[in-house]
């Protein structure tokens, strides 16, 4: 799965305003500080920092995507962190797993 496909999947299945336009527009807005959802922008920024270095069409692995969110996930677990951030990051982790599960099912038995 590519970084673009992962973000598109998460955006299509999220209950929140994760994407702000298409994937390319969303990352541009995130990088410029203009994403409409500041919590989603933090999550996208963390993913982009770790996974986006090789471009949108570079392959990503499940573990790399989950690990990219580790520090932010811990920050959202703090008592003084916004509960909305914790809920959003938990949803995104669940959706990342779903994206890779769906990809594996489409590929069929090996």
mmCIF file of N, CA, C and O in Angstrom:
data_model
loop_
_atom_site.group_PDB
_atom_site.id
_atom_site.type_symbol
_atom_site.label_atom_id
_atom_site.label_comp_id
_atom_site.label_asym_id
_atom_site.label_seq_id
_atom_site.Cartn_x
_atom_site.Cartn_y
_atom_site.Cartn_z
ATOM 1 N N UNK A 1 0.850 -1.167 0.000
ATOM 2 C CA UNK A 1 0.000 0.000 0.000
ATOM 3 C C UNK A 1 0.901 1.237 0.000
ATOM 4 O O UNK A 1 1.918 1.269 0.684
ATOM 5 N N UNK A 2 0.503 2.234 -0.756
ATOM 6 C CA UNK A 2 1.271 3.474 -0.792
ATOM 7 C C UNK A 2 0.772 4.435 0.291
ATOM 8 O O UNK A 2 -0.326 4.264 0.842
ATOM 9 N N UNK A 3 1.585 5.437 0.559
ATOM 10 C CA UNK A 3 1.197 6.461 1.527
ATOM 11 C C UNK A 3 -0.097 7.139 1.083
ATOM 12 O O UNK A 3 -1.002 7.359 1.879
ATOM 13 N N UNK A 4 -0.217 7.420 -0.209
ATOM 14 C CA UNK A 4 -1.437 8.043 -0.749
ATOM 15 C C UNK A 4 -2.658 7.150 -0.510
ATOM 16 O O UNK A 4 -3.712 7.611 -0.079
ATOM 17 N N UNK A 5 -2.519 5.856 -0.809
ATOM 18 C CA UNK A 5 -3.642 4.931 -0.629
ATOM 19 C C UNK A 5 -4.052 4.839 0.839
ATOM 20 O O UNK A 5 -5.243 4.781 1.150
ATOM 21 N N UNK A 6 -3.062 4.827 1.724
ATOM 22 C CA UNK A 6 -3.363 4.766 3.147
ATOM 23 C C UNK A 6 -4.143 5.993 3.597
ATOM 24 O O UNK A 6 -5.183 5.866 4.259
ATOM 25 N N UNK A 7 -3.670 7.166 3.237
ATOM 26 C CA UNK A 7 -4.376 8.385 3.642
ATOM 27 C C UNK A 7 -5.766 8.464 3.022
ATOM 28 O O UNK A 7 -6.720 8.892 3.682
ATOM 29 N N UNK A 8 -5.899 8.043 1.774
ATOM 30 C CA UNK A 8 -7.211 8.052 1.116
ATOM 31 C C UNK A 8 -8.177 7.108 1.830
ATOM 32 O O UNK A 8 -9.348 7.443 2.050
ATOM 33 N N UNK A 9 -7.691 5.932 2.215
ATOM 34 C CA UNK A 9 -8.529 4.964 2.923
ATOM 35 C C UNK A 9 -8.979 5.542 4.261
ATOM 36 O O UNK A 9 -10.169 5.514 4.592
ATOM 37 N N UNK A 10 -8.038 6.062 5.016
ATOM 38 C CA UNK A 10 -8.376 6.615 6.329
ATOM 39 C C UNK A 10 -9.355 7.774 6.167
ATOM 40 O O UNK A 10 -10.351 7.863 6.887
ATOM 41 N N UNK A 11 -9.103 8.642 5.207
ATOM 42 C CA UNK A 11 -10.005 9.769 4.975
ATOM 43 C C UNK A 11 -11.402 9.344 4.585
ATOM 44 O O UNK A 11 -12.389 9.927 5.037
ATOM 45 N N UNK A 12 -11.497 8.308 3.767
ATOM 46 C CA UNK A 12 -12.812 7.829 3.311
ATOM 47 C C UNK A 12 -13.603 7.146 4.423
ATOM 48 O O UNK A 12 -14.833 7.126 4.375
ATOM 49 N N UNK A 13 -12.915 6.590 5.414
ATOM 50 C CA UNK A 13 -13.596 5.832 6.454
ATOM 51 C C UNK A 13 -13.688 6.541 7.796
ATOM 52 O O UNK A 13 -14.365 6.059 8.704
ATOM 53 N N UNK A 14 -13.042 7.672 7.938
ATOM 54 C CA UNK A 14 -13.059 8.397 9.211
ATOM 55 C C UNK A 14 -14.387 9.112 9.412
ATOM 56 O O UNK A 14 -14.985 9.621 8.466
ATOM 57 N N UNK A 15 -14.798 9.165 10.668
ATOM 58 C CA UNK A 15 -16.013 9.904 11.030
ATOM 59 C C UNK A 15 -15.712 11.389 11.226
ATOM 60 O O UNK A 15 -16.608 12.177 11.454
ATOM 61 N N UNK A 16 -14.450 11.750 11.162
ATOM 62 C CA UNK A 16 -14.017 13.124 11.406
ATOM 63 C C UNK A 16 -13.496 13.752 10.119
ATOM 64 O O UNK A 16 -13.337 13.084 9.117
ATOM 65 N N UNK A 17 -13.232 15.036 10.175
ATOM 66 C CA UNK A 17 -12.674 15.759 9.025
ATOM 67 C C UNK A 17 -11.178 15.499 8.964
ATOM 68 O O UNK A 17 -10.362 16.364 9.297
ATOM 69 N N UNK A 18 -10.800 14.301 8.530
ATOM 70 C CA UNK A 18 -9.395 13.941 8.474
ATOM 71 C C UNK A 18 -8.733 14.554 7.247
ATOM 72 O O UNK A 18 -7.688 15.184 7.347
ATOM 73 N N UNK A 19 -9.332 14.371 6.099
ATOM 74 C CA UNK A 19 -8.796 14.985 4.883
ATOM 75 C C UNK A 19 -9.432 16.352 4.686
ATOM 76 O O UNK A 19 -10.582 16.575 5.048
ATOM 77 N N UNK A 20 -8.671 17.254 4.091
ATOM 78 C CA UNK A 20 -9.147 18.603 3.772
ATOM 79 C C UNK A 20 -8.925 18.796 2.277
ATOM 80 O O UNK A 20 -7.955 19.400 1.850
ATOM 81 N N UNK A 21 -9.795 18.188 1.487
ATOM 82 C CA UNK A 21 -9.613 18.099 0.043
ATOM 83 C C UNK A 21 -9.088 16.720 -0.295
ATOM 84 O O UNK A 21 -9.269 15.776 0.483
ATOM 85 N N UNK A 22 -8.414 16.584 -1.435
ATOM 86 C CA UNK A 22 -7.825 15.290 -1.754
ATOM 87 C C UNK A 22 -6.536 15.124 -0.944
ATOM 88 O O UNK A 22 -6.141 16.013 -0.185
ATOM 89 N N UNK A 23 -5.883 13.999 -1.102
ATOM 90 C CA UNK A 23 -4.697 13.704 -0.293
ATOM 91 C C UNK A 23 -3.600 14.745 -0.522
ATOM 92 O O UNK A 23 -2.996 15.250 0.430
ATOM 93 N N UNK A 24 -3.354 15.098 -1.773
ATOM 94 C CA UNK A 24 -2.305 16.070 -2.083
ATOM 95 C C UNK A 24 -2.620 17.427 -1.465
ATOM 96 O O UNK A 24 -1.756 18.053 -0.832
ATOM 97 N N UNK A 25 -3.853 17.890 -1.628
ATOM 98 C CA UNK A 25 -4.265 19.170 -1.044
ATOM 99 C C UNK A 25 -4.180 19.136 0.483
ATOM 100 O O UNK A 25 -3.756 20.106 1.113
ATOM 101 N N UNK A 26 -4.590 18.017 1.058
ATOM 102 C CA UNK A 26 -4.575 17.882 2.513
ATOM 103 C C UNK A 26 -3.169 18.013 3.061
ATOM 104 O O UNK A 26 -2.939 18.730 4.043
ATOM 105 N N UNK A 27 -2.218 17.330 2.441
ATOM 106 C CA UNK A 27 -0.840 17.411 2.927
ATOM 107 C C UNK A 27 -0.269 18.807 2.724
ATOM 108 O O UNK A 27 0.468 19.310 3.574
ATOM 109 N N UNK A 28 -0.602 19.444 1.627
ATOM 110 C CA UNK A 28 -0.133 20.820 1.397
ATOM 111 C C UNK A 28 -0.688 21.750 2.475
ATOM 112 O O UNK A 28 0.052 22.581 3.030
ATOM 113 N N UNK A 29 -1.968 21.621 2.786
ATOM 114 C CA UNK A 29 -2.576 22.454 3.834
ATOM 115 C C UNK A 29 -1.978 22.139 5.199
ATOM 116 O O UNK A 29 -1.752 23.040 6.006
ATOM 117 N N UNK A 30 -1.726 20.865 5.453
ATOM 118 C CA UNK A 30 -1.137 20.464 6.720
ATOM 119 C C UNK A 30 0.250 21.079 6.871
ATOM 120 O O UNK A 30 0.585 21.645 7.921
ATOM 121 N N UNK A 31 1.056 20.977 5.837
ATOM 122 C CA UNK A 31 2.430 21.506 5.876
ATOM 123 C C UNK A 31 2.449 23.022 6.019
ATOM 124 O O UNK A 31 3.351 23.583 6.632
ATOM 125 N N UNK A 32 1.430 23.692 5.465
ATOM 126 C CA UNK A 32 1.355 25.150 5.527
ATOM 127 C C UNK A 32 0.635 25.650 6.783
ATOM 128 O O UNK A 32 0.520 26.860 6.983
ATOM 129 N N UNK A 33 0.131 24.724 7.585
ATOM 130 C CA UNK A 33 -0.590 25.123 8.796
ATOM 131 C C UNK A 33 -2.023 25.554 8.548
ATOM 132 O O UNK A 33 -2.613 26.241 9.379
ATOM 133 N N UNK A 34 -2.600 25.132 7.423
ATOM 134 C CA UNK A 34 -3.942 25.568 7.076
ATOM 135 C C UNK A 34 -5.005 24.490 7.066
ATOM 136 O O UNK A 34 -6.108 24.722 6.574
ATOM 137 N N UNK A 35 -4.734 23.303 7.603
ATOM 138 C CA UNK A 35 -5.754 22.240 7.640
ATOM 139 C C UNK A 35 -6.893 22.687 8.554
ATOM 140 O O UNK A 35 -6.665 23.261 9.612
ATOM 141 N N UNK A 36 -8.124 22.422 8.164
ATOM 142 C CA UNK A 36 -9.287 22.904 8.921
ATOM 143 C C UNK A 36 -9.456 22.233 10.281
ATOM 144 O O UNK A 36 -10.154 22.754 11.139
ATOM 145 N N UNK A 37 -8.850 21.068 10.477
ATOM 146 C CA UNK A 37 -8.985 20.354 11.747
ATOM 147 C C UNK A 37 -7.588 20.261 12.389
ATOM 148 O O UNK A 37 -6.771 19.448 11.960
ATOM 149 N N UNK A 38 -7.314 21.071 13.403
ATOM 150 C CA UNK A 38 -5.968 21.093 13.994
ATOM 151 C C UNK A 38 -5.526 19.747 14.565
ATOM 152 O O UNK A 38 -4.336 19.409 14.497
ATOM 153 N N UNK A 39 -6.438 18.966 15.112
ATOM 154 C CA UNK A 39 -6.061 17.653 15.648
ATOM 155 C C UNK A 39 -5.698 16.689 14.524
ATOM 156 O O UNK A 39 -4.713 15.957 14.616
ATOM 157 N N UNK A 40 -6.481 16.704 13.467
ATOM 158 C CA UNK A 40 -6.152 15.870 12.307
ATOM 159 C C UNK A 40 -4.827 16.316 11.706
ATOM 160 O O UNK A 40 -4.022 15.483 11.269
ATOM 161 N N UNK A 41 -4.570 17.617 11.713
ATOM 162 C CA UNK A 41 -3.311 18.134 11.176
ATOM 163 C C UNK A 41 -2.119 17.602 11.965
ATOM 164 O O UNK A 41 -1.075 17.284 11.382
ATOM 165 N N UNK A 42 -2.256 17.487 13.278
ATOM 166 C CA UNK A 42 -1.169 16.930 14.084
ATOM 167 C C UNK A 42 -0.900 15.481 13.696
ATOM 168 O O UNK A 42 0.252 15.064 13.565
ATOM 169 N N UNK A 43 -1.958 14.712 13.511
ATOM 170 C CA UNK A 43 -1.816 13.303 13.144
ATOM 171 C C UNK A 43 -1.228 13.180 11.742
ATOM 172 O O UNK A 43 -0.299 12.406 11.510
ATOM 173 N N UNK A 44 -1.745 13.958 10.813
ATOM 174 C CA UNK A 44 -1.214 13.948 9.452
ATOM 175 C C UNK A 44 0.249 14.378 9.431
ATOM 176 O O UNK A 44 1.062 13.811 8.704
ATOM 177 N N UNK A 45 0.587 15.365 10.238
ATOM 178 C CA UNK A 45 1.967 15.816 10.311
ATOM 179 C C UNK A 45 2.902 14.720 10.796
ATOM 180 O O UNK A 45 4.004 14.546 10.264
ATOM 181 N N UNK A 46 2.453 13.972 11.801
ATOM 182 C CA UNK A 46 3.270 12.868 12.321
ATOM 183 C C UNK A 46 3.441 11.784 11.261
ATOM 184 O O UNK A 46 4.543 11.248 11.083
ATOM 185 N N UNK A 47 2.379 11.454 10.561
ATOM 186 C CA UNK A 47 2.467 10.454 9.493
ATOM 187 C C UNK A 47 3.360 10.949 8.362
ATOM 188 O O UNK A 47 4.204 10.214 7.858
ATOM 189 N N UNK A 48 3.179 12.201 7.979
ATOM 190 C CA UNK A 48 3.959 12.765 6.888
ATOM 191 C C UNK A 48 5.442 12.811 7.234
ATOM 192 O O UNK A 48 6.294 12.514 6.391
ATOM 193 N N UNK A 49 5.752 13.159 8.464
ATOM 194 C CA UNK A 49 7.154 13.248 8.881
ATOM 195 C C UNK A 49 7.870 11.909 8.753
ATOM 196 O O UNK A 49 9.020 11.842 8.333
ATOM 197 N N UNK A 50 7.175 10.832 9.096
ATOM 198 C CA UNK A 50 7.802 9.507 9.072
ATOM 199 C C UNK A 50 7.595 8.758 7.761
ATOM 200 O O UNK A 50 8.457 7.998 7.343
ATOM 201 N N UNK A 51 6.446 8.949 7.124
ATOM 202 C CA UNK A 51 6.116 8.143 5.944
ATOM 203 C C UNK A 51 6.176 8.914 4.630
ATOM 204 O O UNK A 51 6.272 8.306 3.570
ATOM 205 N N UNK A 52 6.094 10.218 4.688
ATOM 206 C CA UNK A 52 5.990 11.015 3.480
ATOM 207 C C UNK A 52 7.307 11.439 2.869
ATOM 208 O O UNK A 52 7.316 12.091 1.830
ATOM 209 N N UNK A 53 8.408 11.066 3.482
ATOM 210 C CA UNK A 53 9.724 11.500 2.991
ATOM 211 C C UNK A 53 10.007 11.021 1.576
ATOM 212 O O UNK A 53 10.688 11.702 0.819
ATOM 213 N N UNK A 54 9.512 9.852 1.220
ATOM 214 C CA UNK A 54 9.784 9.287 -0.100
ATOM 215 C C UNK A 54 8.670 9.564 -1.098
ATOM 216 O O UNK A 54 8.660 9.000 -2.188
ATOM 217 N N UNK A 55 7.714 10.389 -0.732
ATOM 218 C CA UNK A 55 6.633 10.763 -1.633
ATOM 219 C C UNK A 55 5.356 9.988 -1.375
ATOM 220 O O UNK A 55 5.341 8.980 -0.671
ATOM 221 N N UNK A 56 4.297 10.466 -1.969
ATOM 222 C CA UNK A 56 2.975 9.876 -1.764
ATOM 223 C C UNK A 56 2.835 8.480 -2.338
ATOM 224 O O UNK A 56 2.002 7.708 -1.880
ATOM 225 N N UNK A 57 3.618 8.157 -3.340
ATOM 226 C CA UNK A 57 3.469 6.857 -3.981
ATOM 227 C C UNK A 57 4.477 5.826 -3.486
ATOM 228 O O UNK A 57 4.579 4.731 -4.038
ATOM 229 N N UNK A 58 5.179 6.167 -2.410
ATOM 230 C CA UNK A 58 6.116 5.219 -1.802
ATOM 231 C C UNK A 58 5.332 4.207 -0.967
ATOM 232 O O UNK A 58 4.330 4.540 -0.336
ATOM 233 N N UNK A 59 5.772 2.961 -0.981
ATOM 234 C CA UNK A 59 5.083 1.944 -0.170
ATOM 235 C C UNK A 59 5.297 2.188 1.322
ATOM 236 O O UNK A 59 6.340 2.697 1.735
ATOM 237 N N UNK A 60 4.271 1.860 2.094
ATOM 238 C CA UNK A 60 4.355 1.947 3.552
ATOM 239 C C UNK A 60 3.927 0.609 4.142
ATOM 240 O O UNK A 60 3.170 -0.149 3.529
ATOM 241 N N UNK A 61 4.404 0.343 5.316
ATOM 242 C CA UNK A 61 4.062 -0.870 6.054
ATOM 243 C C UNK A 61 3.188 -0.502 7.241
ATOM 244 O O UNK A 61 3.274 0.611 7.769
ATOM 245 N N UNK A 62 2.373 -1.445 7.670
ATOM 246 C CA UNK A 62 1.483 -1.243 8.807
ATOM 247 C C UNK A 62 2.260 -0.785 10.043
ATOM 248 O O UNK A 62 1.897 0.199 10.680
ATOM 249 N N UNK A 63 3.315 -1.505 10.378
ATOM 250 C CA UNK A 63 4.069 -1.191 11.594
ATOM 251 C C UNK A 63 4.654 0.220 11.531
ATOM 252 O O UNK A 63 4.637 0.941 12.538
ATOM 253 N N UNK A 64 5.142 0.616 10.381
ATOM 254 C CA UNK A 64 5.706 1.959 10.233
ATOM 255 C C UNK A 64 4.642 3.028 10.442
ATOM 256 O O UNK A 64 4.901 4.057 11.072
ATOM 257 N N UNK A 65 3.455 2.789 9.920
ATOM 258 C CA UNK A 65 2.371 3.754 10.072
ATOM 259 C C UNK A 65 1.940 3.873 11.531
ATOM 260 O O UNK A 65 1.764 4.983 12.046
ATOM 261 N N UNK A 66 1.801 2.750 12.209
ATOM 262 C CA UNK A 66 1.400 2.778 13.624
ATOM 263 C C UNK A 66 2.510 3.402 14.466
ATOM 264 O O UNK A 66 2.249 4.235 15.342
ATOM 265 N N UNK A 67 3.755 3.018 14.191
ATOM 266 C CA UNK A 67 4.879 3.566 14.958
ATOM 267 C C UNK A 67 5.035 5.070 14.759
ATOM 268 O O UNK A 67 5.471 5.770 15.678
ATOM 269 N N UNK A 68 4.682 5.565 13.589
ATOM 270 C CA UNK A 68 4.773 7.002 13.325
ATOM 271 C C UNK A 68 3.877 7.799 14.266
ATOM 272 O O UNK A 68 4.164 8.955 14.575
ATOM 273 N N UNK A 69 2.817 7.171 14.724
ATOM 274 C CA UNK A 69 1.871 7.857 15.608
ATOM 275 C C UNK A 69 2.169 7.654 17.082
ATOM 276 O O UNK A 69 1.519 8.260 17.935
ATOM 277 N N UNK A 70 3.145 6.799 17.400
ATOM 278 C CA UNK A 70 3.429 6.464 18.792
ATOM 279 C C UNK A 70 3.633 7.654 19.709
ATOM 280 O O UNK A 70 2.939 7.774 20.735
ATOM 281 N N UNK A 71 4.552 8.568 19.415
ATOM 282 C CA UNK A 71 4.767 9.697 20.320
ATOM 283 C C UNK A 71 3.531 10.589 20.482
ATOM 284 O O UNK A 71 3.211 11.033 21.587
ATOM 285 N N UNK A 72 2.820 10.829 19.393
ATOM 286 C CA UNK A 72 1.616 11.658 19.470
ATOM 287 C C UNK A 72 0.519 10.941 20.247
ATOM 288 O O UNK A 72 -0.206 11.561 21.038
ATOM 289 N N UNK A 73 0.423 9.652 20.042
ATOM 290 C CA UNK A 73 -0.571 8.853 20.770
ATOM 291 C C UNK A 73 -0.320 8.951 22.273
ATOM 292 O O UNK A 73 -1.249 9.137 23.056
ATOM 293 N N UNK A 74 0.934 8.838 22.681
ATOM 294 C CA UNK A 74 1.271 8.987 24.104
ATOM 295 C C UNK A 74 0.941 10.386 24.612
ATOM 296 O O UNK A 74 0.438 10.541 25.731
ATOM 297 N N UNK A 75 1.207 11.395 23.810
ATOM 298 C CA UNK A 75 0.888 12.769 24.212
ATOM 299 C C UNK A 75 -0.613 12.948 24.418
ATOM 300 O O UNK A 75 -1.041 13.632 25.354
ATOM 301 N N UNK A 76 -1.421 12.329 23.563
ATOM 302 C CA UNK A 76 -2.875 12.438 23.694
ATOM 303 C C UNK A 76 -3.417 11.625 24.867
ATOM 304 O O UNK A 76 -4.576 11.783 25.244
ATOM 305 N N UNK A 77 -2.609 10.745 25.437
ATOM 306 C CA UNK A 77 -3.032 9.962 26.598
ATOM 307 C C UNK A 77 -2.838 10.717 27.910
ATOM 308 O O UNK A 77 -3.356 10.292 28.935
ATOM 309 N N UNK A 78 -2.108 11.820 27.854
ATOM 310 C CA UNK A 78 -1.876 12.594 29.074
ATOM 311 C C UNK A 78 -3.191 13.165 29.595
ATOM 312 O O UNK A 78 -4.116 13.426 28.826
ATOM 313 N N UNK A 79 -3.239 13.374 30.894
ATOM 314 C CA UNK A 79 -4.451 13.887 31.534
ATOM 315 C C UNK A 79 -4.870 15.254 31.004
ATOM 316 O O UNK A 79 -6.067 15.546 30.932
ATOM 317 N N UNK A 80 -3.915 16.083 30.638
ATOM 318 C CA UNK A 80 -4.244 17.431 30.198
ATOM 319 C C UNK A 80 -4.435 17.548 28.682
ATOM 320 O O UNK A 80 -4.643 18.631 28.161
ATOM 321 N N UNK A 81 -4.363 16.431 27.976
ATOM 322 C CA UNK A 81 -4.543 16.435 26.523
ATOM 323 C C UNK A 81 -6.034 16.468 26.181
ATOM 324 O O UNK A 81 -6.870 15.976 26.952
ATOM 325 N N UNK A 82 -6.377 17.037 25.045
ATOM 326 C CA UNK A 82 -7.794 17.076 24.653
ATOM 327 C C UNK A 82 -8.318 15.663 24.369
ATOM 328 O O UNK A 82 -7.686 14.897 23.635
ATOM 329 N N UNK A 83 -9.438 15.340 24.969
ATOM 330 C CA UNK A 83 -10.017 14.005 24.780
ATOM 331 C C UNK A 83 -10.354 13.762 23.311
ATOM 332 O O UNK A 83 -10.280 12.643 22.831
ATOM 333 N N UNK A 84 -10.683 14.834 22.583
ATOM 334 C CA UNK A 84 -10.993 14.692 21.162
ATOM 335 C C UNK A 84 -9.775 14.185 20.387
ATOM 336 O O UNK A 84 -9.909 13.414 19.444
ATOM 337 N N UNK A 85 -8.599 14.621 20.794
ATOM 338 C CA UNK A 85 -7.379 14.163 20.147
ATOM 339 C C UNK A 85 -7.152 12.683 20.378
ATOM 340 O O UNK A 85 -6.778 11.950 19.459
ATOM 341 N N UNK A 86 -7.388 12.243 21.608
ATOM 342 C CA UNK A 86 -7.235 10.818 21.912
ATOM 343 C C UNK A 86 -8.221 9.985 21.115
ATOM 344 O O UNK A 86 -7.852 8.968 20.524
ATOM 345 N N UNK A 87 -9.453 10.427 21.050
ATOM 346 C CA UNK A 87 -10.463 9.684 20.288
ATOM 347 C C UNK A 87 -10.113 9.616 18.810
ATOM 348 O O UNK A 87 -10.256 8.571 18.166
ATOM 349 N N UNK A 88 -9.637 10.734 18.276
ATOM 350 C CA UNK A 88 -9.294 10.765 16.851
ATOM 351 C C UNK A 88 -8.103 9.854 16.565
ATOM 352 O O UNK A 88 -8.140 9.081 15.607
ATOM 353 N N UNK A 89 -7.080 9.913 17.370
ATOM 354 C CA UNK A 89 -5.909 9.084 17.083
ATOM 355 C C UNK A 89 -6.236 7.606 17.246
ATOM 356 O O UNK A 89 -5.759 6.770 16.488
ATOM 357 N N UNK A 90 -7.074 7.267 18.191
ATOM 358 C CA UNK A 90 -7.491 5.866 18.333
ATOM 359 C C UNK A 90 -8.274 5.411 17.105
ATOM 360 O O UNK A 90 -8.097 4.289 16.629
ATOM 361 N N UNK A 91 -9.136 6.279 16.592
ATOM 362 C CA UNK A 91 -9.875 5.938 15.374
ATOM 363 C C UNK A 91 -8.909 5.752 14.198
ATOM 364 O O UNK A 91 -9.048 4.801 13.416
ATOM 365 N N UNK A 92 -7.923 6.624 14.084
ATOM 366 C CA UNK A 92 -6.983 6.548 12.964
ATOM 367 C C UNK A 92 -6.159 5.267 13.044
ATOM 368 O O UNK A 92 -5.937 4.600 12.027
ATOM 369 N N UNK A 93 -5.716 4.888 14.239
ATOM 370 C CA UNK A 93 -4.965 3.633 14.398
ATOM 371 C C UNK A 93 -5.839 2.451 13.968
ATOM 372 O O UNK A 93 -5.386 1.561 13.245
ATOM 373 N N UNK A 94 -7.088 2.456 14.382
ATOM 374 C CA UNK A 94 -8.032 1.404 13.991
ATOM 375 C C UNK A 94 -8.200 1.373 12.464
ATOM 376 O O UNK A 94 -8.216 0.304 11.846
ATOM 377 N N UNK A 95 -8.303 2.545 11.851
ATOM 378 C CA UNK A 95 -8.484 2.609 10.403
ATOM 379 C C UNK A 95 -7.225 2.190 9.647
ATOM 380 O O UNK A 95 -7.322 1.601 8.564
ATOM 381 N N UNK A 96 -6.069 2.490 10.185
ATOM 382 C CA UNK A 96 -4.825 2.025 9.556
ATOM 383 C C UNK A 96 -4.807 0.504 9.536
ATOM 384 O O UNK A 96 -4.502 -0.116 8.512
ATOM 385 N N UNK A 97 -5.161 -0.107 10.657
ATOM 386 C CA UNK A 97 -5.248 -1.567 10.684
ATOM 387 C C UNK A 97 -6.251 -2.064 9.654
ATOM 388 O O UNK A 97 -5.993 -3.032 8.934
ATOM 389 N N UNK A 98 -7.397 -1.395 9.577
ATOM 390 C CA UNK A 98 -8.418 -1.780 8.606
ATOM 391 C C UNK A 98 -7.933 -1.679 7.172
ATOM 392 O O UNK A 98 -8.233 -2.535 6.338
ATOM 393 N N UNK A 99 -7.174 -0.644 6.876
ATOM 394 C CA UNK A 99 -6.654 -0.463 5.519
ATOM 395 C C UNK A 99 -5.758 -1.631 5.126
ATOM 396 O O UNK A 99 -5.885 -2.182 4.026
ATOM 397 N N UNK A 100 -4.880 -2.027 6.035
ATOM 398 C CA UNK A 100 -3.974 -3.130 5.713
ATOM 399 C C UNK A 100 -4.701 -4.474 5.726
ATOM 400 O O UNK A 100 -4.370 -5.363 4.932
ATOM 401 N N UNK A 101 -5.695 -4.619 6.577
ATOM 402 C CA UNK A 101 -6.496 -5.848 6.566
ATOM 403 C C UNK A 101 -7.254 -5.975 5.246
ATOM 404 O O UNK A 101 -7.286 -7.059 4.648
ATOM 405 N N UNK A 102 -7.865 -4.888 4.800
ATOM 406 C CA UNK A 102 -8.593 -4.921 3.536
ATOM 407 C C UNK A 102 -7.657 -5.227 2.365
ATOM 408 O O UNK A 102 -8.003 -5.984 1.465
ATOM 409 N N UNK A 103 -6.457 -4.644 2.395
ATOM 410 C CA UNK A 103 -5.495 -4.906 1.334
ATOM 411 C C UNK A 103 -5.111 -6.389 1.309
ATOM 412 O O UNK A 103 -5.035 -7.000 0.245
ATOM 413 N N UNK A 104 -4.895 -6.969 2.476
ATOM 414 C CA UNK A 104 -4.527 -8.391 2.558
ATOM 415 C C UNK A 104 -5.661 -9.275 2.053
ATOM 416 O O UNK A 104 -5.431 -10.262 1.355
ATOM 417 N N UNK A 105 -6.903 -8.916 2.366
ATOM 418 C CA UNK A 105 -8.044 -9.699 1.900
ATOM 419 C C UNK A 105 -8.185 -9.616 0.394
ATOM 420 O O UNK A 105 -8.514 -10.598 -0.259
ATOM 421 N N UNK A 106 -7.943 -8.440 -0.178
ATOM 422 C CA UNK A 106 -8.011 -8.293 -1.641
ATOM 423 C C UNK A 106 -6.936 -9.114 -2.331
ATOM 424 O O UNK A 106 -7.149 -9.647 -3.415
ATOM 425 N N UNK A 107 -5.778 -9.213 -1.696
ATOM 426 C CA UNK A 107 -4.674 -9.971 -2.283
ATOM 427 C C UNK A 107 -4.946 -11.477 -2.278
ATOM 428 O O UNK A 107 -4.427 -12.205 -3.104
ATOM 429 N N UNK A 108 -5.769 -11.898 -1.332
ATOM 430 C CA UNK A 108 -6.118 -13.314 -1.270
ATOM 431 C C UNK A 108 -5.017 -14.152 -0.664
ATOM 432 O O UNK A 108 -3.988 -13.649 -0.228
ATOM 433 N N UNK A 109 -5.234 -15.483 -0.657
ATOM 434 C CA UNK A 109 -4.243 -16.371 -0.067
ATOM 435 C C UNK A 109 -2.925 -16.344 -0.848
ATOM 436 O O UNK A 109 -2.924 -16.226 -2.062
ATOM 437 N N UNK A 110 -1.837 -16.485 -0.101
ATOM 438 C CA UNK A 110 -0.542 -16.479 -0.792
ATOM 439 C C UNK A 110 0.014 -17.863 -0.974
ATOM 440 O O UNK A 110 -0.359 -18.827 -0.481
#
